[in-house]
mmCIF file of C-alpha atoms and ligand atoms in Angstrom:
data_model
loop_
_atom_site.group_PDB
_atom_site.id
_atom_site.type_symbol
_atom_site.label_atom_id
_atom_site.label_comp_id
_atom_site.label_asym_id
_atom_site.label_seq_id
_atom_site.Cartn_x
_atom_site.Cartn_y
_atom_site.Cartn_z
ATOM 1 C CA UNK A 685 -24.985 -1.086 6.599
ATOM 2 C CA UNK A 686 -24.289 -1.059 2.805
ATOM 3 C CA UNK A 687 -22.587 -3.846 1.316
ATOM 4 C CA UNK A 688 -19.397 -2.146 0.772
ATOM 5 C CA UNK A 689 -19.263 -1.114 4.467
ATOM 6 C CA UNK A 690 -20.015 -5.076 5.645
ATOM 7 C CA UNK A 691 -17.497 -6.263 2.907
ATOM 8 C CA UNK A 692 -14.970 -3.598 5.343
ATOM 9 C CA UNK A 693 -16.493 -5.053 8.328
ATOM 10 C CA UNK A 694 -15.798 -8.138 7.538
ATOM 11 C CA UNK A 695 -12.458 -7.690 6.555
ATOM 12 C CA UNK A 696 -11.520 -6.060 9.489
ATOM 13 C CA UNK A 697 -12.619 -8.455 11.921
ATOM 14 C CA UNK A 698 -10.149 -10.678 10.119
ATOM 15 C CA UNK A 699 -7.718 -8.367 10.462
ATOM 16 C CA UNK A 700 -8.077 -8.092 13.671
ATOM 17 C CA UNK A 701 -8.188 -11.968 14.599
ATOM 18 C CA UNK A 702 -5.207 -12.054 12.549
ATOM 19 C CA UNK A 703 -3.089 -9.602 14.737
ATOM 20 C CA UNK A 704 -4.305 -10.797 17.728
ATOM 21 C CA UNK A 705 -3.299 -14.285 17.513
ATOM 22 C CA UNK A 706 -0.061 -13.561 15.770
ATOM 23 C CA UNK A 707 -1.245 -16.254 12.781
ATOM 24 C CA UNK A 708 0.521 -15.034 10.056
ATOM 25 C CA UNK A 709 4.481 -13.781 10.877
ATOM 26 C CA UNK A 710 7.258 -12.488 8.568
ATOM 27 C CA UNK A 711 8.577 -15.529 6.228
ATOM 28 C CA UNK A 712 5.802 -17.421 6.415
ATOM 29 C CA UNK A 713 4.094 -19.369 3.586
ATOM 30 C CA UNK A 714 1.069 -20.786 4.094
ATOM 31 C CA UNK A 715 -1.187 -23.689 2.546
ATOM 32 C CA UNK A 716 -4.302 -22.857 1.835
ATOM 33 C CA UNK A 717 -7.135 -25.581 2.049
ATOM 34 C CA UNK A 718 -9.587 -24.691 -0.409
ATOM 35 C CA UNK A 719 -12.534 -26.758 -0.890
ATOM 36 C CA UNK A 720 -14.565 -24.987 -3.188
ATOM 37 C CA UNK A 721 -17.292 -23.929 -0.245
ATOM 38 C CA UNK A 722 -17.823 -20.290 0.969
ATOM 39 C CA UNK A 723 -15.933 -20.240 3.948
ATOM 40 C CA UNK A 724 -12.356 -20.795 2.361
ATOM 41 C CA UNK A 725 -13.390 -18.912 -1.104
ATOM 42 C CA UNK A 726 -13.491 -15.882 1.581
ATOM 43 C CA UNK A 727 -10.881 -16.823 3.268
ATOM 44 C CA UNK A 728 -8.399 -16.983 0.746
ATOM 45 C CA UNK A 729 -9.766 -14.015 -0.795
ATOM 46 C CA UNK A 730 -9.462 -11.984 2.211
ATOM 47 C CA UNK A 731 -5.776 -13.048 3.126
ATOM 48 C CA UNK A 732 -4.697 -11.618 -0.803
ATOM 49 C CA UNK A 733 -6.711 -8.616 0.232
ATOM 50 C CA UNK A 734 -5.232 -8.108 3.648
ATOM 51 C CA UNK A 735 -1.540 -9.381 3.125
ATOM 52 C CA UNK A 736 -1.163 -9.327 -0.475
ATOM 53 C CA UNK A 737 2.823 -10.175 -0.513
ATOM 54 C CA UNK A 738 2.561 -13.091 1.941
ATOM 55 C CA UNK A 739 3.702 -16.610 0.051
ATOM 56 C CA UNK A 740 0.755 -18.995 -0.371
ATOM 57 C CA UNK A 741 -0.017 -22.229 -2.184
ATOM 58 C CA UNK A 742 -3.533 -23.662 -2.354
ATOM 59 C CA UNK A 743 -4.674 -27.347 -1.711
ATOM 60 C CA UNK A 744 -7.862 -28.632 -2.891
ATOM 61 C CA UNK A 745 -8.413 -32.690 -2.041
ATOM 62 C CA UNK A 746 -10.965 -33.879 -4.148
ATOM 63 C CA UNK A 747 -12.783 -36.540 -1.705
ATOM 64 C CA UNK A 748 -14.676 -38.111 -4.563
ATOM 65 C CA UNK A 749 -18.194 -37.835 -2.818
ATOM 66 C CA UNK A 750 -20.253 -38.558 -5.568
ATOM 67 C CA UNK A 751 -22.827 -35.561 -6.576
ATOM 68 C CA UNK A 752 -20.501 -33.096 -4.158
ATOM 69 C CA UNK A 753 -17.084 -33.112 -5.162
ATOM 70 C CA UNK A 754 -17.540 -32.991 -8.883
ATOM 71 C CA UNK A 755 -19.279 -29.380 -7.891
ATOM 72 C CA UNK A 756 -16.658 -28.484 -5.481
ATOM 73 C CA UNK A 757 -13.730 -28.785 -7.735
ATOM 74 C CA UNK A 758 -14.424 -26.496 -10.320
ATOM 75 C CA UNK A 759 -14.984 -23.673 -8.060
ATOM 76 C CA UNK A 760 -12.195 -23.768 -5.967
ATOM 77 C CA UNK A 761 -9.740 -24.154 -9.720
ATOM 78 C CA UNK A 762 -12.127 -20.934 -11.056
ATOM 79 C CA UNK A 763 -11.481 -18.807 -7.574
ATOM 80 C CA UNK A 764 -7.878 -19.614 -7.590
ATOM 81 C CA UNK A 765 -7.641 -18.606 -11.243
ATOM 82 C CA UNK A 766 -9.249 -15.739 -10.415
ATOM 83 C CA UNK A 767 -6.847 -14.746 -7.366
ATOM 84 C CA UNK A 768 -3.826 -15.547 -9.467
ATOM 85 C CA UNK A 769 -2.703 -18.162 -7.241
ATOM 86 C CA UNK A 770 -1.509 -21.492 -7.711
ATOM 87 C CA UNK A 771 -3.268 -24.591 -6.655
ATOM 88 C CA UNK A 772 -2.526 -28.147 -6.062
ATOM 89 C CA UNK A 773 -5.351 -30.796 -6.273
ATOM 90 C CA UNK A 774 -4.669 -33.877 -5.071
ATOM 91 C CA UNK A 775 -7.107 -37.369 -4.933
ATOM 92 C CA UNK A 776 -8.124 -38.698 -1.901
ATOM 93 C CA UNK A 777 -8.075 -42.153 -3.617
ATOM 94 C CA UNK A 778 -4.752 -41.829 -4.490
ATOM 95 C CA UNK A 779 -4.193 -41.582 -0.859
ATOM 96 C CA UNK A 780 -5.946 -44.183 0.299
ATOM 97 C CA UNK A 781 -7.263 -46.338 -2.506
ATOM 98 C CA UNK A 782 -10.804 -45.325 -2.383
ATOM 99 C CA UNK A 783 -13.173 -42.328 -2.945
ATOM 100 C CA UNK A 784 -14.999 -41.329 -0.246
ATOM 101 C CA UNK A 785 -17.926 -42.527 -2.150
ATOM 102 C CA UNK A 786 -16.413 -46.154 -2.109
ATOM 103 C CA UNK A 787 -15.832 -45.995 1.822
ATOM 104 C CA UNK A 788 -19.537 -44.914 2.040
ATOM 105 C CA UNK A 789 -20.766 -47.608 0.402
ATOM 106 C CA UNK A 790 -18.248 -50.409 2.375
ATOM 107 C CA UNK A 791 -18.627 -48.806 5.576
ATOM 108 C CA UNK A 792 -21.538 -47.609 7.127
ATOM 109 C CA UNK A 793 -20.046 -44.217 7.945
ATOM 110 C CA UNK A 794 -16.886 -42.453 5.953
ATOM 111 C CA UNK A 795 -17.097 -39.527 7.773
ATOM 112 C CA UNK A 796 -14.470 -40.313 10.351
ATOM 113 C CA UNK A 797 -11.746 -42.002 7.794
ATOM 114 C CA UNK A 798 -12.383 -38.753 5.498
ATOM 115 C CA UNK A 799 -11.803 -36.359 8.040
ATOM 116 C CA UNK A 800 -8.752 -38.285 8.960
ATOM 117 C CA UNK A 801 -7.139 -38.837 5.269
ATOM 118 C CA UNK A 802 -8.396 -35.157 5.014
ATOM 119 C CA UNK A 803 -5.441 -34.001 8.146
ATOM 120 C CA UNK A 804 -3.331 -36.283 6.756
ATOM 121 C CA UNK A 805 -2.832 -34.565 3.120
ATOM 122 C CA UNK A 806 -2.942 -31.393 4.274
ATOM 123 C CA UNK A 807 -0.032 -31.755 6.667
ATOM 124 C CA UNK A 808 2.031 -34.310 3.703
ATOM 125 C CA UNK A 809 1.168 -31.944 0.889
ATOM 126 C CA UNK A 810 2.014 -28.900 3.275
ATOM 127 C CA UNK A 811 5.247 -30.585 4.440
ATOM 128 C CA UNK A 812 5.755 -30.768 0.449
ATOM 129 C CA UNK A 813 5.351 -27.771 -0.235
ATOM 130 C CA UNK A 814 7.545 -26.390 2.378
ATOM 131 C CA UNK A 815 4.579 -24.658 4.010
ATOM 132 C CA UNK A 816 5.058 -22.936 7.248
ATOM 133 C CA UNK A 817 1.583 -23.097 8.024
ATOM 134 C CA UNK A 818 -2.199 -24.610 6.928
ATOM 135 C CA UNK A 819 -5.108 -22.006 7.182
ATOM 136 C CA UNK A 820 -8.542 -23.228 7.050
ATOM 137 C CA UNK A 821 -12.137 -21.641 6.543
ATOM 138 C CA UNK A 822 -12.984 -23.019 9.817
ATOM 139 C CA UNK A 823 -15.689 -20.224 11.353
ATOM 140 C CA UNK A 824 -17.413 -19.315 14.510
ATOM 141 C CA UNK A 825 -20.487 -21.660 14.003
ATOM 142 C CA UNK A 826 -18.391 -24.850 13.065
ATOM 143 C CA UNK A 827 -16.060 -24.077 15.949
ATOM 144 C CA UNK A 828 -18.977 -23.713 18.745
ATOM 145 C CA UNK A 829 -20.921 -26.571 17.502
ATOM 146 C CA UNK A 830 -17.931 -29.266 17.707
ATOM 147 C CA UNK A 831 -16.894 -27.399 21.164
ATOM 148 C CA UNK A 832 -20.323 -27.803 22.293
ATOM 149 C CA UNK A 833 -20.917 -31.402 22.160
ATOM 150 C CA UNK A 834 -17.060 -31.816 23.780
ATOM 151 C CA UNK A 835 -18.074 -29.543 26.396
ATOM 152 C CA UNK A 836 -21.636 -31.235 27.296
ATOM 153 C CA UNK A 837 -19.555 -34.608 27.484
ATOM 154 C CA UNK A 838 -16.885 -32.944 29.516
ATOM 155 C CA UNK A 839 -13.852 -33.715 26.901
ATOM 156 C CA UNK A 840 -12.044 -30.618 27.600
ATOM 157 C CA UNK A 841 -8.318 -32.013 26.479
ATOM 158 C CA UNK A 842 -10.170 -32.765 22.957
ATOM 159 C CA UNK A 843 -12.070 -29.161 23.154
ATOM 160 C CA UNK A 844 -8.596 -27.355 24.472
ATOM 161 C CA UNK A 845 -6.993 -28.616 21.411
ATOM 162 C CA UNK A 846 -9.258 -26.253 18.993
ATOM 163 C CA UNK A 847 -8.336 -22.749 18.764
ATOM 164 C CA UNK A 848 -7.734 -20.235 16.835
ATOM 165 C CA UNK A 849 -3.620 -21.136 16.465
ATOM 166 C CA UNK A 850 -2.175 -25.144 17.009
ATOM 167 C CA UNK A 851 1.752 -24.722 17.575
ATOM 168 C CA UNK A 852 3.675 -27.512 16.218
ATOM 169 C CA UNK A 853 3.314 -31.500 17.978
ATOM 170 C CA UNK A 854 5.497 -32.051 15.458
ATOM 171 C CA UNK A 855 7.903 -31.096 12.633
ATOM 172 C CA UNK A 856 5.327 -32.755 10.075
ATOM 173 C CA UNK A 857 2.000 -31.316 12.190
ATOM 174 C CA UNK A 858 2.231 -27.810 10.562
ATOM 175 C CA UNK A 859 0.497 -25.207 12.756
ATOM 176 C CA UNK A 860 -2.892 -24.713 11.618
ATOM 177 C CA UNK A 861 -4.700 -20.823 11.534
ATOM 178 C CA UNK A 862 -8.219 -20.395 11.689
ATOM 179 C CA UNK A 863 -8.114 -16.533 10.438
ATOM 180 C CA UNK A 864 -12.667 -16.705 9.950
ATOM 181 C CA UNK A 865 -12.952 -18.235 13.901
ATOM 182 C CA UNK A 866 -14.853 -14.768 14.456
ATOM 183 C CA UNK A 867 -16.910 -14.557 12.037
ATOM 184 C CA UNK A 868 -20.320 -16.465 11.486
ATOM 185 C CA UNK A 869 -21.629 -18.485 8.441
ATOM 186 C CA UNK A 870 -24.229 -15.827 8.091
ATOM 187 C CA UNK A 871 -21.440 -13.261 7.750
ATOM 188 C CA UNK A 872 -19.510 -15.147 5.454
ATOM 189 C CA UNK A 873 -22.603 -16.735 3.511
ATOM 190 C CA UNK A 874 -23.117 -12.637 3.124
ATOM 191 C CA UNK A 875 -19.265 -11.590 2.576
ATOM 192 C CA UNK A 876 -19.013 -13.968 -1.143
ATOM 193 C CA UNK A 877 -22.198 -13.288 -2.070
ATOM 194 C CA UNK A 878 -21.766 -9.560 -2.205
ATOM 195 C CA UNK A 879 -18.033 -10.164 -3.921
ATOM 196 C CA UNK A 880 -19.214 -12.708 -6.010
ATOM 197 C CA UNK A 881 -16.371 -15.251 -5.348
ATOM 198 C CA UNK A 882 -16.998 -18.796 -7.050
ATOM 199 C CA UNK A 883 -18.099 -21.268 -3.986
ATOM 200 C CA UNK A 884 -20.143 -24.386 -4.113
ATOM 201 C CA UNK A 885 -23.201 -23.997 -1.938
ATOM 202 C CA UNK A 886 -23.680 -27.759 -2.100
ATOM 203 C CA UNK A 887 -23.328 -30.001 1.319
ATOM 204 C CA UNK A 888 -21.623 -33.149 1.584
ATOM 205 C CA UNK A 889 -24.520 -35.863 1.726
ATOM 206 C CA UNK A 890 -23.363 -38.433 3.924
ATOM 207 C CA UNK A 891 -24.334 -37.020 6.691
ATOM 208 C CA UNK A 892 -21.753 -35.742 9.528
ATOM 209 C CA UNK A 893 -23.203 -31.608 8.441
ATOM 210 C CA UNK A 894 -26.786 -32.703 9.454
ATOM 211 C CA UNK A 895 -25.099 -33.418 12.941
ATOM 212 C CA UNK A 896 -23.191 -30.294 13.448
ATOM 213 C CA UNK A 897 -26.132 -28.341 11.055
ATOM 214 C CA UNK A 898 -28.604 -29.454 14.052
ATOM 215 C CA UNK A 899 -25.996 -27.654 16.641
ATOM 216 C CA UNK A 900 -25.727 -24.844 14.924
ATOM 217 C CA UNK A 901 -29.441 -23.872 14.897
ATOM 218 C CA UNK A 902 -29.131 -25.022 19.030
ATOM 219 C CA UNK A 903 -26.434 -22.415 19.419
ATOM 220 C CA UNK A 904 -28.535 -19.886 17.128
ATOM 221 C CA UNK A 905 -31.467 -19.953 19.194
ATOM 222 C CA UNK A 906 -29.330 -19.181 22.055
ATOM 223 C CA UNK A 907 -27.592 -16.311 20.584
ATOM 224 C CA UNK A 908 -30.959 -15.035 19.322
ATOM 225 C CA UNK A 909 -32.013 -15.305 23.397
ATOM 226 C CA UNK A 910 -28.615 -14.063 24.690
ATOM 227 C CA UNK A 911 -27.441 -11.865 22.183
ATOM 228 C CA UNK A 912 -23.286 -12.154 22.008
ATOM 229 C CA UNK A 913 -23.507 -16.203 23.429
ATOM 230 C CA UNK A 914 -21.612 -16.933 20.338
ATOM 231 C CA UNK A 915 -18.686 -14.436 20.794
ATOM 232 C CA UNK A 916 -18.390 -15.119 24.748
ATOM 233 C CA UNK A 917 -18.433 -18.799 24.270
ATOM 234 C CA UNK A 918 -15.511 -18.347 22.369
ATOM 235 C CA UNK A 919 -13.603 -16.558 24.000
ATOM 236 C CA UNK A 920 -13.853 -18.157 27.344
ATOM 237 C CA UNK A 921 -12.991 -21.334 25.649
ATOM 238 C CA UNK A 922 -10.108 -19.756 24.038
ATOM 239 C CA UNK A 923 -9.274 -17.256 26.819
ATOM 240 C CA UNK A 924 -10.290 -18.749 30.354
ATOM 241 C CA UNK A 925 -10.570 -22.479 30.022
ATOM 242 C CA UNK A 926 -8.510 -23.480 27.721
ATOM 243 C CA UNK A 927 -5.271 -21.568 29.909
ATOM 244 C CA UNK A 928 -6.081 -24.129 32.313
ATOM 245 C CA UNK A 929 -5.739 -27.085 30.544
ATOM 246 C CA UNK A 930 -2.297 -25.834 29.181
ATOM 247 C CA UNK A 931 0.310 -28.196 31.408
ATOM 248 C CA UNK A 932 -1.906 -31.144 30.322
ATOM 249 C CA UNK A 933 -1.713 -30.650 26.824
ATOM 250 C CA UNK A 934 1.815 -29.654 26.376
ATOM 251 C CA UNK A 935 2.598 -33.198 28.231
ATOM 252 C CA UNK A 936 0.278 -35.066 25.494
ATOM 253 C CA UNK A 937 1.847 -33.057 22.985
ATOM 254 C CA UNK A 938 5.141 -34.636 23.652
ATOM 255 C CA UNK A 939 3.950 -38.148 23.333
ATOM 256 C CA UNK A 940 3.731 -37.170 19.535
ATOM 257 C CA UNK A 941 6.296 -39.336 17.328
ATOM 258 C CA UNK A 942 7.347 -40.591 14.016
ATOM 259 C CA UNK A 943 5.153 -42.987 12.137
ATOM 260 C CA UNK A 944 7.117 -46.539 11.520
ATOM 261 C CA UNK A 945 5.703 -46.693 8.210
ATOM 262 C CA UNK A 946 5.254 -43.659 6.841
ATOM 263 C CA UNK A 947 7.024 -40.648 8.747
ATOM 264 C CA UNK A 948 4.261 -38.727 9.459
ATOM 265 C CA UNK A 949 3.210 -37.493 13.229
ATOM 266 C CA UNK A 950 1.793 -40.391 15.280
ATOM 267 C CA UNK A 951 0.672 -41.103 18.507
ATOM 268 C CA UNK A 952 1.612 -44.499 18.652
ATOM 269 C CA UNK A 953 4.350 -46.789 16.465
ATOM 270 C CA UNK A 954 1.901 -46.334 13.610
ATOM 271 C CA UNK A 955 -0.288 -43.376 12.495
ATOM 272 C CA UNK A 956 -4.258 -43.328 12.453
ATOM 273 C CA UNK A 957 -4.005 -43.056 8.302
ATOM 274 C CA UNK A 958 -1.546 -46.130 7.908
ATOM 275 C CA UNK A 959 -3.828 -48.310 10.133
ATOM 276 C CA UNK A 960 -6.908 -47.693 8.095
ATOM 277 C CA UNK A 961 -5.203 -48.545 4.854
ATOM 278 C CA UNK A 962 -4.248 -51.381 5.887
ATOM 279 C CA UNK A 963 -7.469 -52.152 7.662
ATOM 280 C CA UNK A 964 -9.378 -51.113 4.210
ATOM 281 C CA UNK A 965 -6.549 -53.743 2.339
ATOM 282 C CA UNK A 966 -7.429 -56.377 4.385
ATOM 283 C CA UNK A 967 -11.210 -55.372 3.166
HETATM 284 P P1 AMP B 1476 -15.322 -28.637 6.901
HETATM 285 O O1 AMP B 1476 -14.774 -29.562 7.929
HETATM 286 O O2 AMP B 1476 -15.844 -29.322 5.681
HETATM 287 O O3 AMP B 1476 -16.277 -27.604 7.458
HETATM 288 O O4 AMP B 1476 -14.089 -27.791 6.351
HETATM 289 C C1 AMP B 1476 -13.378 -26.909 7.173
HETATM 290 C C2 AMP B 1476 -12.203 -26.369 6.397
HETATM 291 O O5 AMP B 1476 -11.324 -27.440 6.018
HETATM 292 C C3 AMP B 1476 -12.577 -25.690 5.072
HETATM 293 O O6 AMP B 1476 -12.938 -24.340 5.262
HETATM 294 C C4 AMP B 1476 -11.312 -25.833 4.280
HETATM 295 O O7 AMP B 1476 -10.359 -24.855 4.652
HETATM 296 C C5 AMP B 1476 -10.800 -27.202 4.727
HETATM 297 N N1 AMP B 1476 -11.299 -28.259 3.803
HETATM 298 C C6 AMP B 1476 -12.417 -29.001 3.931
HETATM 299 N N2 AMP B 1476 -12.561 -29.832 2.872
HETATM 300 C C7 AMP B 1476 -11.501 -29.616 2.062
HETATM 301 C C8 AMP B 1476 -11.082 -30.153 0.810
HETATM 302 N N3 AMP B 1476 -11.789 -31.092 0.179
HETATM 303 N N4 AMP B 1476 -9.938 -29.688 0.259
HETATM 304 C C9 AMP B 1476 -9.217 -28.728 0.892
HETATM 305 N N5 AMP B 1476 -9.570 -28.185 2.068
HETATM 306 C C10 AMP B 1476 -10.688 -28.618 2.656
HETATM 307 ZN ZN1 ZN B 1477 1.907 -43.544 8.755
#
């Protein structure tokens, strides 16, 4: 296949994950979370490409990971430059008081706070911004290799919860689309190079990507064995299993409520990111 016929390819897989999920309807305006890496540089190129009039706003949250985030910035301000588009970048440390680089260095790990100051933002600055919706660059191998550790410890609520779509919990938990979910990092790795988008190939260095990297080449042997494990996996996760487990979730979806402090969707009288600052104030 030439490149212009896999940059089509490409594009039209998204297309069609986009129609078949219904992600993005009339009046819509969705937030865009850019972080300067390939997957969402494709993404957001691809949704101007494919739905050129639909209302969008970009987010990048500078995490302030020392030796990653000062080369992550600059790509995702040159991209959305490039795609006319405006962009909001907002500090994690404003957030919460420290980089990511400063939680590393108090805590042994700062994955876990990040990725929850990381939901956070997106759904206050979406909320805003009077976004409708949050798409991600979320693909096929980062989906799979988080599914596959839920489904080897049998956590199927915490699996059912990732798919392609998440409805609303709550008028602050904007639905989130996952418009690359069928498409690998290969493919997308593949798909900027040949437009020559501006992405940062660098990795975050403290450490949670080893983890899932070390899945993904598990889940690439298989496919390499079982040609199409990768596609199939998906979709009986999205199509057979997850069905099941609807009832359950929709009653743990209600339990969702307003944060005392702050407003924001909690699962109990305070939320997760209002409990760490005040954990990381009491140092
Ligand atoms: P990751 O969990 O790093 O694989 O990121 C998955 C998706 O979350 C990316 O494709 C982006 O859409 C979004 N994302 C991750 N980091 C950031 C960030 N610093 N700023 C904005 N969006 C982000
Ligand atoms: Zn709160």
């Amino acid at each position: 296949m030439c490149d212009e016929c896999f940059a089509k390819f490409v594009e039209r897989k998204v297309e069609r994950t986009l129609r078949e999920y219904d992600m993005i309807e009339r009046g819509d305006k969705l937030l865009v979370a850019l972080s300067g890496g390939k997957d969402s540089s494709a993404l957001l190129h691809i949704i101007k490409s494919l739905v050129p009039d639909v209302k969008l706003t970009c987010l990048h949250i500078d995490l302030g990971v020392a030796g990653f985030s000062e080369k992550c910035r600059p790509k995702a301000e040159e991209l959305a430059s490039q795609e006319g588009v405006e962009l909001e970048v907002v500090e994690l440390r404003d957030f919460l008081g420290y980089s990511v680089s400063e939680l590393a260095s108090r805590y042994r790990k700062a994955c876990s706070p990040c990725g929850l100051a990381r939901r956070y933002i997106l759904n206050y600055c979406g909320s805003l911004l009077g976004a409708t919706k949050i798409a991600t660059g979320h693909n096929l191998d980062d989906v799979l290799a988080v599914l596959w550790d839920l489904y080897v410890l049998g956590d199927l609520l915490e699996a059912a919860k990732l798919q392609p779509v998440t409805r609303y919990v709550h008028p602050k938990a904007l639905p989130r689309i996952k418009p690359l979910i069928e498409l690998t990092d290969f493919e997308l790795k593949a798909y900027v190079d040949i437009k020559a988008l501006p992405y940062s190939p660098a990795q975050c260095p403290l450490g949670r990507e080893s983890k899932l990297n070390r899945r993904k080449k598990l889940i690439d042997v298989i496919e390499s064995m079982r040609p199409s494990f990768k596609h199939t996996f998906l979709k009986t996760h999205v199509k057979r299993i997850s069905p099941l487990l609807g009832p359950l979730l929709a009653s743990r979806a209600a339990s969702w409520r307003s944060c005392a402090r702050c407003g924001m969707p909690s699962k109990g009288e305070v939320c997760g990111m209002c409990r760490l600052k005040e954990h990381l104030k009491r140092g």
